[in-house]
CSV table of C-alpha atoms in Angstrom, one decimal:
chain,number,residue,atom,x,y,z
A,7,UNK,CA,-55.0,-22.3,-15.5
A,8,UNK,CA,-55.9,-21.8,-19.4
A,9,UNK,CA,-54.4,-19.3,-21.4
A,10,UNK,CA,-56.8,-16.2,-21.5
A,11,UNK,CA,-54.5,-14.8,-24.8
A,12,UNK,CA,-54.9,-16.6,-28.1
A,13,UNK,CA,-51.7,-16.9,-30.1
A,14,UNK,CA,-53.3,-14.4,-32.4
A,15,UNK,CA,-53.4,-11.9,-30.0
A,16,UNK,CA,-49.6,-12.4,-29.5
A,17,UNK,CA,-48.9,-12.6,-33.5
A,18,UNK,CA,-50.6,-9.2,-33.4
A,19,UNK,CA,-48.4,-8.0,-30.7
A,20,UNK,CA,-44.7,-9.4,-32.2
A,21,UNK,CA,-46.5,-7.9,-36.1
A,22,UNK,CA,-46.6,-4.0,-34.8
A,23,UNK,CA,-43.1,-4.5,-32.9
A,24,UNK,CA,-41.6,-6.4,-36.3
A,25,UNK,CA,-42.9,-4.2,-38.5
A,26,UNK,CA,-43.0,-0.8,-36.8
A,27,UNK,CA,-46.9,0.3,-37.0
A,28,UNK,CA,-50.1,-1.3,-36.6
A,29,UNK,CA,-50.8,-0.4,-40.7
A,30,UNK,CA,-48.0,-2.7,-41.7
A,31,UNK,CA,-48.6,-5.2,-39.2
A,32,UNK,CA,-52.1,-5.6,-40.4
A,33,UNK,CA,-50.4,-5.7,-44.2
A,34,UNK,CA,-48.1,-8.3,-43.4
A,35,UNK,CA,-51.0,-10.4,-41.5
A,36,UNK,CA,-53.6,-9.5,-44.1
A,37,UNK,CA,-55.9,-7.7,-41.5
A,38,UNK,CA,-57.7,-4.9,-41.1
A,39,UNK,CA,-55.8,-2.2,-39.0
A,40,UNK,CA,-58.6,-2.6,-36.4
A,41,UNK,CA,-58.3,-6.2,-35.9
A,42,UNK,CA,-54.5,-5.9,-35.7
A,43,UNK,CA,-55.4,-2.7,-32.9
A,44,UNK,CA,-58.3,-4.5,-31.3
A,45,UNK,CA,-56.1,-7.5,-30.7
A,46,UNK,CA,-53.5,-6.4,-29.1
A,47,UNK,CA,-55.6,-3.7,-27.0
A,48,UNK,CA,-57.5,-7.0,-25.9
A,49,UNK,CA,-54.6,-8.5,-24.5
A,50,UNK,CA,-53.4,-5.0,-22.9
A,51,UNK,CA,-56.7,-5.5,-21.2
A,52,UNK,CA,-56.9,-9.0,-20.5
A,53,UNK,CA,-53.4,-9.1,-18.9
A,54,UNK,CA,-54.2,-5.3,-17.4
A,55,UNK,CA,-50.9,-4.3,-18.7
A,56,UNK,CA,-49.8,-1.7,-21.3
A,57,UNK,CA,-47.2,-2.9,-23.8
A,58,UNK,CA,-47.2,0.2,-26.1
A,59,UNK,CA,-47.6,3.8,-25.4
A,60,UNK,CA,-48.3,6.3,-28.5
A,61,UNK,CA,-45.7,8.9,-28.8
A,62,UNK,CA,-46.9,11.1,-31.7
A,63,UNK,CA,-48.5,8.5,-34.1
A,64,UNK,CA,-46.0,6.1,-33.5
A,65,UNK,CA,-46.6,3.0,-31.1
A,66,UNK,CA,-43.6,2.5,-28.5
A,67,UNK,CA,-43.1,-0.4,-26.4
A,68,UNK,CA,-43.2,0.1,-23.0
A,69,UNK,CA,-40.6,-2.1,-20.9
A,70,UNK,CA,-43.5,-4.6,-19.7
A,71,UNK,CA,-44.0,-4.3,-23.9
A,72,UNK,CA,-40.2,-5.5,-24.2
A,73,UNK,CA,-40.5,-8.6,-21.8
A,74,UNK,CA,-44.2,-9.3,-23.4
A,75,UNK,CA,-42.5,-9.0,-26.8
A,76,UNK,CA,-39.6,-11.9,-26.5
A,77,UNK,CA,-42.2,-14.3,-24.6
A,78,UNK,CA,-44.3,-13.6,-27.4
A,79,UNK,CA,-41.3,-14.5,-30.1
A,80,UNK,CA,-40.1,-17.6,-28.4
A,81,UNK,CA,-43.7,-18.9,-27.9
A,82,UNK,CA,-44.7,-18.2,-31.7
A,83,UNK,CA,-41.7,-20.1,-32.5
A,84,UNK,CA,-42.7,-22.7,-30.0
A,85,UNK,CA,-46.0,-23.3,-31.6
A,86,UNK,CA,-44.8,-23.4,-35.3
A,87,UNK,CA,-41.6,-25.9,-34.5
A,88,UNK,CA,-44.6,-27.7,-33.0
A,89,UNK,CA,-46.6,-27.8,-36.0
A,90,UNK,CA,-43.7,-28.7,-37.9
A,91,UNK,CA,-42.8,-32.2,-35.5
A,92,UNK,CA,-46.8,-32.7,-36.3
A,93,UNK,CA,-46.6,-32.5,-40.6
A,94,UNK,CA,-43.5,-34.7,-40.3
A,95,UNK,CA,-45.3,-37.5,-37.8
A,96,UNK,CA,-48.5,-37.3,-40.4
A,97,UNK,CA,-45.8,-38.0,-43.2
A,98,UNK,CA,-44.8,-40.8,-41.7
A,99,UNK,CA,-41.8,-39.2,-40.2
A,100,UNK,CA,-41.0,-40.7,-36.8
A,101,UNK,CA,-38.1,-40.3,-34.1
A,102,UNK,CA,-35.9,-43.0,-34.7
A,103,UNK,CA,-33.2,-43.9,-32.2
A,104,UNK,CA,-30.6,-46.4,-33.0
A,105,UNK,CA,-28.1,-47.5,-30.5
């Protein structure tokens, strides 16, 4: 099965909760506000879950938000240690294991 969430979607999602509001979310990822909302109501919808719930003007993760959140964290982490092993192999920096 392929992923039907892009990791953008999920940087979107871990930017509001890390940064309290979709404004400074889209700030800190130099977006637009709507892109930042769009992409993580895209997700909501694509996974037919909700992971915030508006309580006055502030966004509030739901618990499904809470589990969502720390997947999200550990596979954003995932993907940029990844891309890190990739710059070093292009560098010509290799796994060695001597015995």
């Amino acid at each position: 099965m392929d992923p039907r969430v892009t990791l953008e979607q999920w940087q979107s999602l871990a930017a509001v909760v890390e940064h309290g509001s979709y404004a400074k979310a889209a700030e800190a990822l130099h977006k637009s506000q709507s892109s930042v909302t769009y992409a993580v109501q895209k997700l909501e919808s694509q996974l037919d879950v909700r992971a915030f719930e508006l309580k006055g003007r502030k966004a509030v993760l739901t618990q499904t938000g809470e589990l969502l959140y720390k997947r999200a964290r550990a596979l954003l982490d995932d993907a940029a240690a990844l891309e890190k092993v990739a710059k070093s192999v292009s560098a010509g920096w290799e796994a060695e294991i001597r015995i």
